[in-house]
Coordinates of C-alpha atoms in Angstrom, one line a residue:
M23 CA -6.6 -17.8 34.6
F24 CA -3.8 -18.7 37.2
A25 CA -1.3 -18.6 39.0
D26 CA 1.9 -16.0 38.5
N27 CA 5.3 -17.6 37.3
A28 CA 8.7 -16.5 35.5
W29 CA 8.5 -16.4 31.3
E30 CA 12.3 -15.6 30.2
G31 CA 12.6 -15.3 27.4
A32 CA 12.6 -17.0 23.8
L33 CA 15.5 -19.7 23.0
L34 CA 15.8 -21.2 19.6
D35 CA 14.9 -25.1 18.4
D36 CA 16.1 -28.9 18.7
P37 CA 16.8 -29.3 14.6
Q38 CA 16.9 -32.9 15.8
T39 CA 13.5 -32.8 17.2
T40 CA 10.4 -34.8 14.9
L41 CA 7.7 -34.0 14.8
Q42 CA 4.1 -34.9 13.7
P43 CA 1.6 -32.8 11.8
E44 CA -1.6 -31.3 12.8
P45 CA -3.0 -30.4 8.9
Q46 CA -6.4 -30.0 10.8
L47 CA -5.3 -27.6 14.2
R48 CA -4.1 -24.5 12.3
G49 CA -3.5 -21.1 14.5
S50 CA -4.4 -17.6 13.5
N51 CA -2.6 -14.5 13.6
Q52 CA -5.0 -11.5 14.6
S53 CA -6.4 -9.7 16.8
G54 CA -9.4 -12.0 19.6
M55 CA -8.1 -15.6 18.8
R56 CA -6.4 -15.7 22.1
A57 CA -9.0 -18.4 23.9
W58 CA -8.6 -20.1 20.9
N59 CA -4.9 -20.2 20.7
E60 CA -4.3 -20.9 24.2
R61 CA -6.9 -24.4 23.6
L62 CA -4.1 -25.3 20.7
V63 CA -0.9 -25.0 22.3
L64 CA -2.6 -27.6 25.4
S65 CA -4.0 -29.8 23.0
I66 CA -0.7 -30.3 20.7
L67 CA 1.1 -30.7 24.1
R68 CA -1.5 -32.7 25.5
R69 CA -1.1 -35.1 21.4
Q70 CA 2.3 -34.8 21.5
G71 CA 4.2 -33.8 24.5
P72 CA 6.3 -31.7 25.6
M73 CA 8.3 -29.8 23.2
S74 CA 9.9 -26.3 21.6
K75 CA 7.9 -23.1 22.0
A76 CA 9.8 -22.1 18.3
D77 CA 8.7 -26.2 17.9
I78 CA 5.0 -25.2 18.7
A79 CA 4.7 -22.4 16.5
R80 CA 5.5 -24.6 13.9
V81 CA 3.2 -27.2 14.1
T82 CA 0.6 -25.2 15.0
G83 CA 0.9 -22.1 12.6
L84 CA 0.8 -19.4 14.7
S85 CA 3.7 -16.8 13.7
T86 CA 6.5 -16.6 16.6
Q87 CA 5.8 -14.2 18.7
T88 CA 2.4 -15.0 18.7
A89 CA 3.4 -18.6 19.8
W90 CA 5.8 -17.0 23.0
V91 CA 2.6 -14.4 23.6
I92 CA 1.1 -17.4 23.9
I93 CA 3.7 -19.9 26.4
R94 CA 4.1 -16.7 28.3
A95 CA 0.8 -16.6 29.1
L96 CA -0.2 -19.9 29.9
E97 CA 3.5 -20.2 32.1
K98 CA 2.2 -17.5 34.2
D99 CA -1.4 -19.4 34.0
G100 CA 0.5 -22.3 35.6
L101 CA -0.8 -25.0 32.7
L102 CA 2.5 -25.5 31.3
E103 CA 5.9 -25.8 32.7
K104 CA 9.8 -25.8 31.9
G105 CA 11.8 -29.4 31.1
K106 CA 15.3 -29.5 31.6
P107 CA 17.2 -28.2 28.8
Q108 CA 17.8 -30.2 26.0
R109 CA 21.0 -29.4 23.5
G110 CA 21.4 -30.0 19.6
R111 CA 24.6 -29.9 17.5
V112 CA 24.2 -26.7 17.1
G113 CA 22.8 -22.7 18.5
Q114 CA 21.4 -22.4 22.2
P115 CA 19.8 -25.8 24.4
S116 CA 16.5 -26.1 22.7
V117 CA 13.7 -26.3 26.1
P118 CA 10.6 -28.3 26.4
M119 CA 8.0 -26.9 27.3
S120 CA 4.7 -29.6 28.9
L121 CA 1.6 -29.0 30.7
A122 CA 2.1 -28.4 34.9
P123 CA -0.2 -31.5 36.0
D124 CA -1.9 -28.8 38.3
G125 CA -2.0 -26.4 36.1
A126 CA -6.2 -27.5 36.7
L127 CA -7.7 -30.5 39.0
F128 CA -10.9 -31.6 37.8
L129 CA -13.5 -33.9 39.1
G130 CA -15.1 -37.0 37.3
L131 CA -18.6 -38.5 38.8
K132 CA -19.8 -42.5 36.9
I133 CA -22.8 -42.7 37.8
G134 CA -23.8 -46.6 36.7
R135 CA -26.2 -49.4 37.3
R136 CA -24.5 -51.3 39.5
S137 CA -22.0 -48.3 41.0
S138 CA -20.4 -44.7 41.5
E139 CA -17.2 -43.3 41.4
L140 CA -15.8 -40.2 42.3
V141 CA -12.4 -39.8 41.2
L142 CA -10.3 -36.2 41.0
M143 CA -8.0 -36.5 37.3
D144 CA -4.3 -33.4 36.7
F145 CA -3.9 -31.4 34.5
V146 CA -2.0 -34.6 32.7
G147 CA -4.3 -37.2 33.1
K148 CA -3.5 -39.1 36.4
I149 CA -6.2 -39.7 39.3
R150 CA -5.4 -38.9 42.3
A151 CA -7.9 -38.6 44.1
R152 CA -10.8 -42.2 43.9
R153 CA -14.1 -42.6 45.8
T154 CA -16.7 -45.1 44.6
L155 CA -20.7 -47.0 45.3
I156 CA -22.1 -49.9 45.2
Y157 CA -25.4 -50.9 45.1
R158 CA -27.8 -53.2 43.2
W159 CA -29.6 -50.6 41.6
P160 CA -28.7 -46.2 41.4
T161 CA -31.2 -44.5 43.5
P162 CA -31.5 -40.4 43.1
G163 CA -31.5 -40.1 46.8
S164 CA -28.3 -42.7 47.8
V165 CA -26.4 -41.5 44.3
L166 CA -27.2 -37.5 45.6
E167 CA -26.0 -39.1 48.6
F168 CA -22.5 -40.5 47.8
A169 CA -21.7 -37.5 45.6
H170 CA -21.4 -34.9 47.7
G171 CA -20.0 -36.7 49.6
A172 CA -17.8 -38.4 48.1
I173 CA -16.8 -34.6 46.6
D174 CA -16.4 -33.5 49.8
A175 CA -14.0 -35.5 51.7
V176 CA -12.1 -35.7 47.9
V177 CA -11.2 -31.4 47.6
A178 CA -11.1 -32.0 51.4
E179 CA -7.8 -33.7 50.7
V180 CA -6.4 -31.4 48.4
A181 CA -3.8 -28.5 49.1
P182 CA -5.6 -25.2 49.3
D183 CA -4.2 -23.6 47.4
L184 CA -4.4 -25.8 44.7
R185 CA -8.7 -26.2 45.5
S186 CA -8.8 -23.1 43.4
R187 CA -7.8 -24.6 40.2
I188 CA -10.6 -27.2 40.4
A189 CA -12.0 -26.4 36.9
G190 CA -15.2 -28.1 37.4
L191 CA -17.1 -31.6 37.6
G192 CA -17.6 -34.1 34.3
V193 CA -21.2 -36.7 35.2
A194 CA -21.6 -39.3 33.1
M195 CA -24.3 -41.3 33.8
P196 CA -27.3 -43.4 31.7
F197 CA -29.4 -41.4 29.7
Q198 CA -33.2 -41.6 31.3
L199 CA -31.9 -44.2 33.8
W200 CA -35.5 -44.2 34.7
Q201 CA -36.7 -46.0 31.8
W202 CA -34.7 -49.3 32.4
S203 CA -36.3 -50.6 36.3
A204 CA -37.5 -54.0 35.0
R205 CA -34.4 -54.3 32.9
I206 CA -31.6 -54.0 36.3
G207 CA -34.5 -55.5 37.7
A208 CA -35.8 -52.4 39.7
P209 CA -38.7 -50.9 41.1
A210 CA -39.7 -48.9 39.6
T211 CA -40.8 -46.3 42.7
D212 CA -36.4 -47.0 43.2
L213 CA -35.7 -45.5 40.0
A214 CA -38.8 -42.6 39.0
G215 CA -37.2 -39.6 41.0
W216 CA -34.7 -40.3 37.9
E217 CA -37.3 -38.7 35.4
T218 CA -37.3 -34.6 37.6
L219 CA -34.2 -35.1 38.9
D220 CA -32.1 -33.1 37.6
I221 CA -28.6 -33.9 39.0
R222 CA -26.3 -31.2 37.0
A223 CA -28.5 -28.1 38.0
E224 CA -28.6 -30.4 41.3
L225 CA -24.8 -30.2 41.4
A226 CA -24.8 -26.6 40.8
R227 CA -26.3 -25.1 43.9
A228 CA -23.8 -26.9 45.4
Y229 CA -20.5 -26.1 44.4
P230 CA -18.9 -23.0 43.3
F231 CA -17.5 -24.9 39.4
P232 CA -19.3 -26.0 36.5
V233 CA -20.4 -29.0 36.6
F234 CA -20.4 -31.3 32.8
L235 CA -23.3 -34.1 31.4
Q236 CA -22.5 -35.8 29.2
N237 CA -24.0 -39.6 29.0
D238 CA -22.0 -42.2 30.3
A239 CA -20.4 -44.4 27.2
S240 CA -20.2 -41.1 25.3
S241 CA -17.6 -39.8 27.4
A242 CA -16.0 -43.6 27.4
C243 CA -15.2 -42.9 23.8
G244 CA -14.0 -39.5 24.8
A245 CA -11.3 -40.6 26.8
E246 CA -9.9 -43.1 24.5
L247 CA -9.9 -40.1 22.5
I248 CA -8.1 -38.0 24.7
F249 CA -5.9 -40.5 27.3
G250 CA -5.9 -43.7 24.6
D251 CA -2.9 -45.8 23.8
E252 CA -2.6 -46.3 20.1
V253 CA -6.3 -43.9 18.3
P254 CA -6.8 -44.1 14.8
A255 CA -6.7 -42.0 13.3
G256 CA -9.6 -39.9 11.3
D257 CA -13.1 -41.8 11.6
F258 CA -14.2 -44.4 13.9
L259 CA -17.0 -46.5 15.8
Y260 CA -16.5 -47.3 20.0
F261 CA -17.9 -49.9 21.7
Y262 CA -18.6 -50.4 25.5
V263 CA -19.2 -53.0 27.6
G264 CA -20.6 -52.0 30.7
Y265 CA -24.2 -53.7 32.2
F266 CA -24.9 -52.3 29.6
I267 CA -23.2 -52.3 25.5
G268 CA -23.3 -48.0 25.3
G269 CA -21.2 -46.5 21.9
G270 CA -19.8 -43.5 21.6
I271 CA -19.2 -41.6 17.6
V272 CA -15.6 -40.5 17.0
L273 CA -16.1 -38.2 13.3
D274 CA -13.0 -36.1 11.9
G275 CA -10.7 -36.3 15.3
Q276 CA -14.0 -35.3 17.3
L277 CA -16.5 -37.0 19.8
Y278 CA -20.0 -35.9 18.2
T279 CA -22.5 -36.3 20.5
G280 CA -25.6 -35.3 18.0
R281 CA -28.4 -33.5 18.7
S282 CA -29.4 -35.1 21.6
G283 CA -26.8 -36.5 23.1
N284 CA -27.2 -39.6 22.6
A285 CA -25.0 -40.3 19.2
G286 CA -23.6 -43.8 19.8
A287 CA -26.5 -45.5 21.2
V288 CA -25.6 -48.5 19.2
G289 CA -26.8 -50.7 22.5
S290 CA -30.7 -50.0 20.6
M291 CA -29.1 -51.1 17.1
P292 CA -31.5 -54.6 16.0
V293 CA -29.2 -57.5 15.1
R294 CA -29.5 -61.6 15.7
G295 CA -30.1 -63.6 18.3
E296 CA -29.2 -66.8 19.4
D297 CA -32.3 -68.5 17.4
G298 CA -31.8 -65.5 14.8
R299 CA -35.0 -63.4 15.2
T300 CA -33.7 -59.8 16.0
V301 CA -33.1 -58.2 19.0
Q302 CA -31.1 -55.5 20.3
L303 CA -27.6 -55.6 20.9
I304 CA -27.9 -54.8 24.1
E305 CA -29.7 -58.3 24.5
R306 CA -26.6 -60.0 23.5
A307 CA -23.3 -57.7 24.1
S308 CA -24.1 -56.6 27.9
I309 CA -22.2 -58.0 30.7
S310 CA -25.5 -58.0 32.3
G311 CA -26.0 -60.9 29.8
L312 CA -23.1 -62.6 31.4
E313 CA -24.3 -62.5 35.1
E314 CA -27.6 -63.7 33.9
L315 CA -25.8 -67.1 32.7
L316 CA -24.1 -66.8 35.7
E317 CA -27.1 -66.7 38.2
A318 CA -29.2 -69.5 35.5
A319 CA -27.0 -71.6 36.4
G320 CA -26.1 -70.9 39.8
R321 CA -22.9 -69.3 39.7
P322 CA -21.3 -67.1 41.9
A323 CA -21.3 -63.1 40.2
E324 CA -19.8 -60.6 42.5
S325 CA -16.0 -60.3 40.9
L326 CA -18.6 -58.7 37.6
W327 CA -19.1 -55.5 39.5
E328 CA -16.4 -56.4 42.8
T329 CA -13.7 -56.6 40.9
P330 CA -13.6 -55.1 37.5
A331 CA -10.0 -55.7 36.1
A332 CA -10.5 -59.1 37.7
W333 CA -13.2 -61.6 36.5
D334 CA -13.6 -64.9 39.0
V335 CA -16.4 -67.0 36.8
D336 CA -16.7 -70.0 34.9
A337 CA -14.2 -70.0 32.1
A338 CA -17.2 -72.2 29.7
I339 CA -20.0 -69.9 30.7
L340 CA -17.4 -66.9 30.1
D341 CA -16.9 -69.1 26.6
R342 CA -20.5 -69.4 25.5
W343 CA -20.6 -65.4 26.9
I344 CA -18.0 -63.7 24.7
E345 CA -18.7 -65.8 20.8
A346 CA -22.6 -64.1 21.9
A347 CA -21.0 -60.6 23.0
G348 CA -18.4 -61.1 19.3
Q349 CA -21.4 -61.2 16.6
G350 CA -23.8 -59.5 18.2
I351 CA -21.1 -56.6 17.8
A352 CA -20.0 -57.4 14.4
D353 CA -23.9 -57.9 13.1
A354 CA -24.4 -53.9 14.7
A355 CA -20.3 -52.9 13.2
L356 CA -21.0 -54.3 9.6
A357 CA -24.4 -52.2 10.1
A358 CA -22.8 -49.1 11.1
V359 CA -20.0 -49.1 8.7
A360 CA -22.4 -49.9 5.4
L361 CA -23.7 -46.2 6.8
V362 CA -20.1 -44.3 8.2
D363 CA -17.2 -45.3 6.4
F364 CA -15.4 -46.0 10.3
D365 CA -11.9 -46.4 9.9
A366 CA -12.0 -48.7 12.8
V367 CA -14.2 -49.7 15.6
I368 CA -12.6 -50.4 19.2
I369 CA -14.4 -52.3 21.7
D370 CA -13.6 -52.0 25.5
G371 CA -15.6 -52.7 28.6
S372 CA -15.6 -52.6 31.9
M373 CA -13.8 -56.2 32.0
P374 CA -10.7 -57.4 32.7
A375 CA -7.7 -57.4 29.6
D376 CA -7.8 -60.8 28.6
V377 CA -11.6 -61.5 27.9
R378 CA -11.6 -57.7 26.4
R379 CA -8.7 -59.6 24.1
R380 CA -10.5 -62.2 23.3
L381 CA -13.8 -60.7 22.4
V382 CA -11.8 -58.1 19.9
A383 CA -10.6 -61.4 18.6
V384 CA -13.9 -62.9 18.4
A385 CA -15.8 -60.0 16.9
A386 CA -13.2 -59.2 13.9
A387 CA -13.4 -62.8 13.2
R388 CA -16.8 -62.9 13.0
M389 CA -17.2 -59.4 10.7
R390 CA -14.6 -61.2 8.0
S391 CA -17.6 -64.3 7.6
L392 CA -20.4 -62.1 7.5
N393 CA -21.6 -61.0 3.3
L394 CA -18.8 -57.3 3.4
S395 CA -20.1 -56.2 -0.2
G396 CA -20.3 -52.9 -0.7
V397 CA -18.5 -51.7 2.3
G398 CA -15.1 -51.3 3.6
E399 CA -14.2 -53.8 6.6
P400 CA -12.7 -51.5 9.2
L401 CA -9.5 -52.4 11.4
F402 CA -11.0 -53.9 14.4
A403 CA -8.5 -53.2 17.7
E404 CA -9.0 -53.0 21.9
G405 CA -9.7 -49.6 24.1
S406 CA -6.6 -49.0 27.1
L407 CA -8.3 -47.1 29.7
G408 CA -10.8 -50.6 30.9
P409 CA -12.9 -50.9 33.6
A410 CA -11.7 -47.0 34.2
A411 CA -13.1 -45.4 30.6
R412 CA -16.4 -44.1 32.3
T413 CA -15.2 -42.6 35.4
L414 CA -11.7 -40.2 33.6
G415 CA -14.0 -39.6 30.6
A416 CA -16.5 -37.9 33.5
A417 CA -13.4 -35.6 34.6
A418 CA -12.6 -35.5 30.8
I419 CA -15.5 -33.5 30.0
P420 CA -14.6 -30.3 32.0
L421 CA -11.1 -30.3 30.9
S422 CA -11.9 -31.1 27.2
E423 CA -15.1 -28.3 27.6
R424 CA -11.8 -25.5 29.4
F425 CA -8.9 -25.5 27.6
L426 CA -9.4 -27.4 24.5
V427 CA -9.7 -27.7 21.3
D428 CA -13.6 -29.0 20.6
R429 CA -15.0 -27.9 17.5
N430 CA -18.6 -30.0 19.1
G431 CA -19.0 -26.7 21.5
L432 CA -21.9 -29.0 23.1
L433 CA -21.6 -29.2 26.4
K434 CA -22.5 -26.0 28.2
P435 CA -22.3 -25.5 32.3
A436 CA -25.3 -25.2 34.8

């Protein structure tokens, strides 16, 4: 696959190592399964961290010989690297294997309704470069110009011997963007070009690596699944509060995107409005609603987009918005839990951490105040990636598609 490294003979594992079982991730010792087994080993190391060769064999269920052959191949390809030997109580020291940061690089392009961002991410999830464009609304021409310029600039900064390790570009954006012109205050003619533009194919023609496309909220959910600090086991519903609220669904530990790639479109869910009438969640729990409240009161709203991690907004207006958004999310979560017995509800967004914390607390409290007869109350938790979630999710698309275990297999490179 990539570079060539030496490999030493196998060493005994550390008897003190405590491993988390992976009952749903089992390898195969049959021929023809090498691609799956390689992804399996990489997925285990990403999830559980460095471990010895013998421990990898035990956790994956592979025979020792099969596991060591795979580890040797991955190390030879530059995807794994040895750590410092660790001596246990008996036997030879154990050498942990871990993901090599330079093993593969990924580009992620997030196209939003107020900004676009491009990042370069390494194999362990560290962002190595970033470019951002803020606009009033996203015209196809301005976004493509930014994307090409940012990709060219970022790739030029990569060491020449590492450029061949760029494994793909993921694009995360709202689907059917041309239909949102009225809601974001843009002339319909400025967004009309999105209806005919195949941005994945357009970018794929310009670069030697595969390009993938995914809904932006689903991408944020995927990023939480891969990089989140404390991702709950089992099934969870994910809300991402951006300019418009969106969401994602995780079933059996895998991102579920549905037939059209738009599963988890929570913004369209009917909830109670301020006057008791039914409205869509997008009207109750989107940052655009906070922007409208600020502008109506003659207060500045620029910090919502310019400094998403540190808002400078009127406290009373923010309190009003958090209350409305929390109630709307609670209503939507109850409807969702009635259909799918979600273990948890995760809320994240392009907002400061303290605002997110308050929003989660309000949503959980409002959920408990609803009639929960016949349904189980899910755990409410904060997401851990904040404003970076959608861009990280974009870069994680080629990571997942090319290197990790993925039961969905829905994304296809252009």
